[in-house]
Amino acid sequence: MSGNCAPEAVSTISKSKLGAIRWFGAELSLACTTWSGPDAARANNARLRNIDLAVVALAAALPWSTSVTGILGIVIFFLILPTVRREPLLSTLKRPASTLPLALALLATVGTLWADVPWQASLLGIKPVVKLLAIPFLLYHFQRSQRGEWVFIAFLVSCALLMGLSWIVLFAPELKLAATVSAGVPVKNYIDQSQEFALCMVALAPCVVVLYKQHRYAAAAACAALALGFLANMAFVVSARTALIYVPVLLIVFALKHLDRRQSALLFAGTIVTAMTVWFTSPYLRTRIADISTEYQYYKQNIPFSQYYKQNVSPSTGQRLEYWQKSLRFFADAPVFGNGTGSIKTLFERDAVGETGLAADVTRNPHNQTLNVAVQWGITGIIVLYAMWLSHLFLFRGDGFANWIGLLVVVQNLFSSLLNSHLFDFHEGWMYVLGVGVAGGMSLRSRQQAGTRPSCRHEAGKEGRSDAEGLH
């Protein structure tokens, strides 16, 4: 009997395998295609899924690779382009959250006309602003996608892996993936690493509260342990001093959004205790704070630039003070429309002639976002910049996961930009674009589902219904 049944069973299994292979091949074909497919509905859902996966990949790559992030940014644009529908896109573009990033990019482009610099410098000045063009398209796409959470989970997991590697390379520097200057920094630099670790740390805080209230103690403990891991890394391994400005602000935002008065009081009491404990147990942090005074004294004494590194002293404090003073003068020379796109380095080069010490230092980044914009595009640029930040803050004024993440991203960028030009920096700029674009689209989608804003609903239902049914 078994001998008679065996060929039939094998035949059945073979047919089953063949069917599975054909199905997998069809799915793979649909997943890879961007323009067409044998089944219009499935191909359309495949295109939307491809966009989601590309954005997830970008979020995962961001803490690790600049080149991969840049390539994926271009890929995402070409993936979104064939899925665009005119009326829903125009509806998205009419929102200030989309219009103002475009206005800033347009101002940078027009600003090349009155910049008294070579065209190469002007084009280089446009480059940091180009990434802002992705915000409207991400807002548009994630109003119809149900996978926005994947993007932030991918970023969190990627940062957690980076944090683990950071601890490893602190004791085994030969395992670094790049020739970084700072100990405990496997790739890129300590400023980028601090920015992402601080964001993840505070973003996890509401998860701990919610999971604890739901009596899911193991999950709450896991989230708390991960947040504490980010904190410990910043306290004992490496951290940007800018974090001392924006982390307290982020904690205040957390308290205002998620805690009552009693819980807020406990949070700030715990923060003070934690800060004191870290201060007395972390020689690294004490040294970083104490260095500010030393750096300032070197600056006041007009010590030659080369002597800073011979004395193992960072010039960063003096550089910022010098950059800010000069930038204010450049802004005063052209207060309305600025000196033009890409003019910062040329202005510093002209001013450095005959100078010594840090006054002879030349930069294209004044390490302050407002001054960076003011020097190039004057009061006009400042108005557009702050209007954009304000529009994005209003975009995330509601409750829910998306609004929480988006609000944190905007607040962190705004306050870290007091000491840096983080909106125009590659890493922090992409964190802002992803946070605002993805979380903003999720927030708008939630409002549409609640019936508050009907725009894009028709397209979301038409293009994403079958995909959504597959998820839920």
C-alpha positions as semicolon CSV with decimal commas, in nm:
position;residue;x (nm);y (nm);z (nm)
1;M;0,000;0,000;0,000
2;S;0,275;0,235;0,092
3;G;0,450;0,164;-0,233
4;N;0,139;0,249;-0,432
5;C;0,073;0,568;-0,237
6;A;0,427;0,702;-0,240
7;P;0,436;0,828;-0,602
8;E;0,103;1,003;-0,558
9;A;0,225;1,170;-0,235
10;V;0,548;1,273;-0,399
11;S;0,356;1,409;-0,694
12;T;0,128;1,607;-0,460
13;I;0,424;1,745;-0,270
14;S;0,599;1,835;-0,594
15;K;0,293;2,018;-0,720
16;S;0,263;2,198;-0,387
17;K;0,627;2,302;-0,399
18;L;0,593;2,407;-0,761
19;G;0,288;2,616;-0,671
20;A;0,474;2,776;-0,380
21;I;0,771;2,854;-0,604
22;R;0,545;3,009;-0,866
23;W;0,365;3,214;-0,600
24;F;0,696;3,330;-0,452
25;G;0,824;3,419;-0,799
26;A;0,511;3,620;-0,872
27;E;0,534;3,802;-0,539
28;L;0,903;3,869;-0,594
29;S;0,828;4,003;-0,940
30;L;0,560;4,230;-0,799
31;A;0,783;4,343;-0,515
32;C;1,062;4,432;-0,756
33;T;0,851;4,607;-1,016
34;T;0,781;4,976;-0,981
35;W;0,597;5,055;-1,298
36;S;0,361;4,774;-1,385
37;G;0,247;4,423;-1,306
38;P;0,018;4,148;-1,434
39;D;-0,243;4,230;-1,170
40;A;-0,306;4,605;-1,143
41;A;-0,431;4,600;-0,782
42;R;-0,154;4,372;-0,657
43;A;0,110;4,565;-0,849
44;N;-0,014;4,891;-0,700
45;N;0,004;4,748;-0,349
46;A;0,350;4,613;-0,428
47;R;0,463;4,961;-0,530
48;L;0,332;5,106;-0,204
49;R;0,501;4,827;-0,010
50;N;0,829;4,893;-0,192
51;I;0,818;5,256;-0,078
52;D;0,753;5,153;0,281
53;L;1,040;4,904;0,278
54;A;1,276;5,159;0,122
55;V;1,195;5,414;0,393
56;V;1,238;5,145;0,660
57;A;1,577;5,061;0,510
58;L;1,675;5,428;0,511
59;A;1,581;5,460;0,880
60;A;1,783;5,149;0,963
61;A;2,084;5,270;0,762
62;L;2,084;5,627;0,893
63;P;2,284;5,562;1,215
64;W;2,545;5,369;1,019
65;S;2,603;5,498;0,667
66;T;2,585;5,835;0,497
67;S;2,624;5,698;0,146
68;V;2,352;5,431;0,182
69;T;2,115;5,691;0,328
70;G;2,176;5,928;0,038
71;I;2,124;5,656;-0,222
72;L;1,803;5,536;-0,057
73;G;1,676;5,894;-0,043
74;I;1,703;5,915;-0,423
75;V;1,551;5,567;-0,466
76;I;1,252;5,659;-0,250
77;F;1,179;5,966;-0,462
78;F;1,167;5,757;-0,781
79;L;0,955;5,493;-0,608
80;I;0,699;5,748;-0,490
81;L;0,684;5,941;-0,818
82;P;0,483;5,687;-1,024
83;T;0,233;5,642;-0,739
84;V;0,147;6,011;-0,711
85;R;-0,206;6,131;-0,783
86;R;-0,245;6,497;-0,868
87;E;-0,536;6,608;-0,648
88;P;-0,426;6,436;-0,323
89;L;-0,069;6,560;-0,374
90;L;-0,189;6,916;-0,430
91;S;-0,400;6,887;-0,116
92;T;-0,087;6,784;0,077
93;L;0,123;7,061;-0,078
94;K;-0,130;7,323;0,035
95;R;-0,052;7,247;0,399
96;P;0,204;7,478;0,564
97;A;0,393;7,169;0,683
98;S;0,467;7,096;0,316
99;T;0,472;7,447;0,170
100;L;0,730;7,595;0,407
101;P;1,006;7,334;0,350
102;L;0,953;7,392;-0,022
103;A;0,969;7,769;0,036
104;L;1,302;7,734;0,218
105;A;1,442;7,523;-0,066
106;L;1,311;7,775;-0,320
107;L;1,469;8,062;-0,127
108;A;1,801;7,878;-0,129
109;T;1,774;7,834;-0,505
110;V;1,677;8,196;-0,573
111;G;1,946;8,311;-0,329
112;T;2,214;8,203;-0,576
113;L;2,122;8,503;-0,789
114;W;2,263;8,765;-0,550
115;A;2,545;8,562;-0,397
116;D;2,883;8,719;-0,471
117;V;3,055;8,380;-0,485
118;P;3,148;8,125;-0,754
119;W;2,862;7,910;-0,883
120;Q;3,023;7,602;-0,732
121;A;2,992;7,756;-0,386
122;S;2,628;7,849;-0,448
123;L;2,543;7,497;-0,561
124;L;2,718;7,362;-0,253
125;G;2,499;7,595;-0,045
126;I;2,182;7,448;-0,197
127;K;2,284;7,089;-0,120
128;P;2,200;7,091;0,257
129;V;1,846;7,218;0,184
130;V;1,758;6,966;-0,089
131;K;1,662;6,692;0,160
132;L;1,374;6,911;0,285
133;L;1,203;6,846;-0,050
134;A;1,136;6,491;0,073
135;I;0,903;6,610;0,351
136;P;0,594;6,678;0,132
137;F;0,631;6,345;-0,047
138;L;0,669;6,152;0,278
139;L;0,368;6,334;0,422
140;Y;0,175;6,239;0,109
141;H;0,280;5,873;0,111
142;F;0,234;5,796;0,480
143;Q;-0,119;5,931;0,474
144;R;-0,203;5,618;0,274
145;S;0,044;5,373;0,431
146;Q;-0,017;5,163;0,741
147;R;0,351;5,081;0,797
148;G;0,476;5,409;0,941
149;E;0,551;5,244;1,275
150;W;0,796;5,013;1,099
151;V;1,017;5,310;1,016
152;F;1,058;5,414;1,379
153;I;1,098;5,056;1,501
154;A;1,375;5,005;1,245
155;F;1,548;5,323;1,363
156;L;1,519;5,218;1,729
157;V;1,654;4,868;1,665
158;S;1,938;5,009;1,456
159;C;2,030;5,256;1,732
160;A;2,012;4,980;1,994
161;L;2,259;4,772;1,792
162;L;2,484;5,077;1,753
163;M;2,466;5,139;2,127
164;G;2,575;4,780;2,197
165;L;2,864;4,813;1,953
166;S;2,957;5,146;2,113
167;W;3,013;4,973;2,447
168;I;3,219;4,703;2,274
169;V;3,451;4,940;2,086
170;L;3,505;5,143;2,403
171;F;3,710;4,848;2,532
172;A;3,813;4,708;2,193
173;P;3,880;5,009;1,962
174;E;4,016;4,781;1,690
175;L;3,657;4,668;1,623
176;K;3,548;5,013;1,505
177;L;3,385;5,013;1,163
178;A;3,536;5,351;1,074
179;A;3,839;5,554;1,180
180;T;3,647;5,777;1,422
181;V;3,821;6,022;1,655
182;S;3,621;5,956;1,972
183;A;3,637;5,643;2,185
184;G;3,312;5,450;2,194
185;V;3,200;5,578;1,852
186;P;3,199;5,290;1,599
187;V;3,090;5,503;1,301
188;K;3,039;5,870;1,214
189;N;3,086;6,100;1,517
190;Y;2,977;6,154;1,877
191;I;2,738;6,441;1,789
192;D;2,529;6,223;1,557
193;Q;2,540;5,934;1,801
194;S;2,422;6,151;2,091
195;Q;2,139;6,296;1,883
196;E;1,994;5,956;1,799
197;F;2,051;5,798;2,143
198;A;1,884;6,091;2,323
199;L;1,585;6,079;2,090
200;C;1,539;5,704;2,139
201;M;1,580;5,735;2,517
202;V;1,303;5,993;2,561
203;A;1,080;5,835;2,294
204;L;1,074;5,512;2,500
205;A;0,956;5,686;2,817
206;P;0,579;5,680;2,737
207;C;0,610;5,313;2,638
208;V;0,737;5,233;2,986
209;V;0,446;5,420;3,146
210;V;0,178;5,265;2,924
211;L;0,312;4,910;2,952
212;Y;0,339;4,941;3,329
213;K;-0,021;5,060;3,356
214;Q;-0,126;4,762;3,144
215;H;0,057;4,530;3,391
216;R;0,292;4,418;3,115
217;Y;0,586;4,440;3,350
218;A;0,837;4,241;3,144
219;A;0,786;4,461;2,836
220;A;0,797;4,777;3,052
221;A;1,122;4,660;3,212
222;A;1,272;4,585;2,869
223;C;1,189;4,934;2,740
224;A;1,322;5,091;3,061
225;A;1,644;4,891;3,038
226;L;1,696;5,001;2,677
227;A;1,633;5,367;2,768
228;L;1,876;5,340;3,059
229;G;2,130;5,182;2,824
230;F;2,114;5,489;2,599
231;L;2,145;5,715;2,904
232;A;2,442;5,525;3,043
233;N;2,618;5,536;2,708
234;M;2,577;5,913;2,688
235;A;2,691;5,956;3,048
236;F;2,989;5,722;3,060
237;V;3,102;5,661;2,701
238;V;3,059;5,969;2,483
239;S;2,814;6,254;2,446
240;A;2,775;6,591;2,279
241;R;2,746;6,881;2,522
242;T;2,452;7,007;2,318
243;A;2,258;6,717;2,471
244;L;2,272;6,903;2,804
245;I;2,043;7,162;2,643
246;Y;1,790;6,954;2,453
247;V;1,755;6,648;2,681
248;P;1,604;6,851;2,972
249;V;1,367;7,017;2,724
250;L;1,259;6,677;2,589
251;L;1,195;6,554;2,943
252;I;0,979;6,860;3,010
253;V;0,783;6,783;2,693
254;F;0,738;6,424;2,814
255;A;0,610;6,542;3,151
256;L;0,367;6,789;2,995
257;K;0,231;6,532;2,751
258;H;0,214;6,216;2,958
259;L;0,235;6,285;3,332
260;D;0,022;6,453;3,597
261;R;0,167;6,691;3,856
262;R;0,260;6,421;4,104
263;Q;0,426;6,207;3,839
264;S;0,607;6,511;3,698
265;A;0,742;6,594;4,042
266;L;0,867;6,236;4,079
267;L;1,025;6,253;3,733
268;F;1,217;6,570;3,806
269;A;1,322;6,445;4,149
270;G;1,449;6,127;3,984
271;T;1,621;6,334;3,714
272;I;1,805;6,538;3,976
273;V;1,914;6,226;4,164
274;T;2,025;6,061;3,840
275;A;2,215;6,373;3,730
276;M;2,397;6,392;4,065
277;T;2,479;6,022;4,054
278;V;2,614;6,050;3,701
279;W;2,812;6,362;3,792
280;F;2,994;6,191;4,078
281;T;3,047;5,860;3,898
282;S;3,137;5,978;3,547
283;P;3,482;6,137;3,512
284;Y;3,410;6,170;3,140
285;L;3,110;6,396;3,195
286;R;3,287;6,609;3,457
287;T;3,579;6,658;3,220
288;R;3,349;6,757;2,934
289;I;3,182;7,025;3,146
290;A;3,507;7,151;3,297
291;D;3,662;7,184;2,951
292;I;3,420;7,464;2,863
293;S;3,597;7,704;3,101
294;T;3,942;7,602;2,973
295;E;3,834;7,641;2,612
296;Y;3,694;7,987;2,684
297;Q;4,017;8,100;2,852
298;Y;4,220;7,981;2,552
299;Y;3,988;8,178;2,326
300;K;4,019;8,498;2,527
301;Q;4,399;8,468;2,523
302;N;4,391;8,437;2,141
303;I;4,593;8,114;2,151
304;P;4,702;7,998;1,802
305;F;4,480;7,730;1,657
306;S;4,761;7,471;1,647
307;Q;4,822;7,504;2,021
308;Y;4,477;7,376;2,111
309;Y;4,550;7,023;1,997
310;K;4,905;7,029;2,134
311;Q;4,754;7,104;2,474
312;N;4,474;6,850;2,418
313;V;4,210;7,123;2,437
314;S;3,913;7,142;2,202
315;P;3,862;7,476;2,023
316;S;3,484;7,424;1,994
317;T;3,374;7,681;2,254
318;G;3,597;7,954;2,113
319;Q;3,506;7,862;1,756
320;R;3,136;7,903;1,824
321;L;3,184;8,239;1,991
322;E;3,398;8,361;1,701
323;Y;3,162;8,224;1,438
324;W;2,858;8,381;1,603
325;Q;3,016;8,728;1,634
326;K;3,127;8,729;1,271
327;S;2,794;8,589;1,148
328;L;2,605;8,867;1,323
329;R;2,823;9,121;1,140
330;F;2,765;8,949;0,806
331;F;2,391;8,946;0,875
332;A;2,396;9,316;0,964
333;D;2,559;9,392;0,627
334;A;2,264;9,237;0,438
335;P;1,972;9,209;0,683
336;V;1,673;9,167;0,448
337;F;1,773;8,907;0,185
338;G;2,116;8,809;0,315
339;N;2,443;8,761;0,132
340;G;2,319;8,482;-0,092
341;T;2,332;8,104;-0,103
342;G;2,673;7,953;-0,030
343;S;2,826;8,284;0,080
344;I;2,927;8,185;0,434
345;K;3,269;8,037;0,362
346;T;3,365;8,322;0,128
347;L;3,269;8,581;0,391
348;F;3,478;8,404;0,655
349;E;3,773;8,379;0,416
350;R;3,763;8,752;0,346
351;D;3,735;8,835;0,715
352;A;4,022;8,602;0,814
353;V;4,283;8,794;0,614
354;G;4,552;8,924;0,852
355;E;4,392;8,764;1,160
356;T;4,546;8,524;1,411
357;G;4,414;8,259;1,648
358;L;4,056;8,146;1,603
359;A;3,979;8,474;1,426
360;A;4,169;8,328;1,129
361;D;3,953;8,015;1,124
362;V;3,734;7,968;0,817
363;T;3,406;7,776;0,808
364;R;3,093;7,732;0,598
365;N;2,892;7,638;0,912
366;P;2,849;7,897;1,191
367;H;2,712;7,627;1,424
368;N;2,379;7,797;1,475
369;Q;2,084;7,727;1,247
370;T;1,936;8,076;1,274
371;L;2,266;8,244;1,190
372;N;2,330;7,998;0,908
373;V;2,003;8,105;0,749
374;A;2,039;8,473;0,842
375;V;2,380;8,516;0,679
376;Q;2,259;8,365;0,351
377;W;1,897;8,485;0,327
378;G;1,852;8,752;0,594
379;I;1,530;8,819;0,781
380;T;1,338;8,661;0,494
381;G;1,507;8,328;0,559
382;I;1,461;8,353;0,936
383;I;1,086;8,408;0,892
384;V;1,055;8,103;0,665
385;L;1,268;7,887;0,898
386;Y;1,072;7,966;1,214
387;A;0,740;7,947;1,032
388;M;0,836;7,597;0,919
389;W;0,934;7,486;1,270
390;L;0,610;7,634;1,406
391;S;0,397;7,464;1,139
392;H;0,554;7,129;1,224
393;L;0,496;7,181;1,595
394;F;0,128;7,249;1,521
395;L;0,117;6,939;1,301
396;F;0,192;6,725;1,608
397;R;-0,033;6,897;1,860
398;G;-0,255;6,590;1,913
399;D;-0,215;6,267;2,108
400;G;-0,095;5,929;1,991
401;F;0,229;5,760;1,889
402;A;0,286;5,954;1,566
403;N;0,230;6,294;1,728
404;W;0,463;6,203;2,013
405;I;0,751;6,101;1,785
406;G;0,701;6,396;1,551
407;L;0,690;6,644;1,838
408;L;1,013;6,506;1,987
409;V;1,192;6,527;1,653
410;V;1,093;6,891;1,596
411;V;1,171;7,003;1,953
412;Q;1,507;6,828;1,953
413;N;1,604;6,981;1,619
414;L;1,493;7,327;1,726
415;F;1,693;7,331;2,050
416;S;1,999;7,144;1,922
417;S;2,012;7,402;1,643
418;L;2,099;7,666;1,901
419;L;2,455;7,530;1,899
420;N;2,459;7,362;1,558
421;S;2,310;7,391;1,210
422;H;2,137;7,059;1,253
423;L;1,861;7,114;1,000
424;F;2,128;7,146;0,730
425;D;2,362;6,878;0,867
426;F;2,325;6,546;0,686
427;H;2,251;6,309;0,973
428;E;2,037;6,531;1,193
429;G;1,868;6,680;0,887
430;W;1,757;6,335;0,771
431;M;1,635;6,255;1,122
432;Y;1,417;6,565;1,095
433;V;1,294;6,481;0,745
434;L;1,204;6,123;0,841
435;G;1,046;6,222;1,171
436;V;0,832;6,501;1,027
437;G;0,750;6,327;0,699
438;V;0,659;5,982;0,832
439;A;0,503;6,083;1,164
440;G;0,328;6,376;0,997
441;G;0,172;6,149;0,737
442;M;0,060;5,907;1,010
443;S;-0,092;6,193;1,208
444;L;-0,281;6,328;0,907
445;R;-0,403;5,979;0,828
446;S;-0,542;5,941;1,182
447;R;-0,727;6,270;1,147
448;Q;-0,869;6,162;0,814
449;Q;-0,995;5,838;0,963
450;A;-1,153;6,036;1,247
451;G;-1,328;6,251;0,988
452;T;-1,161;6,580;1,079
453;R;-0,980;6,630;0,747
454;P;-1,115;6,445;0,441
455;S;-0,823;6,514;0,204
456;C;-0,651;6,212;0,049
457;R;-0,913;5,977;0,196
458;H;-1,040;5,870;-0,145
459;E;-0,693;5,783;-0,267
460;A;-0,596;5,610;0,056
461;G;-0,904;5,394;0,029
462;K;-0,860;5,329;-0,342
463;E;-0,488;5,249;-0,338
464;G;-0,434;5,103;0,004
465;R;-0,756;4,916;0,085
466;S;-0,651;4,572;-0,026
467;D;-0,308;4,621;0,126
468;A;-0,461;4,729;0,454
469;E;-0,692;4,430;0,455
470;G;-0,391;4,208;0,415
471;L;-0,237;4,354;0,732
472;H;-0,547;4,352;0,943
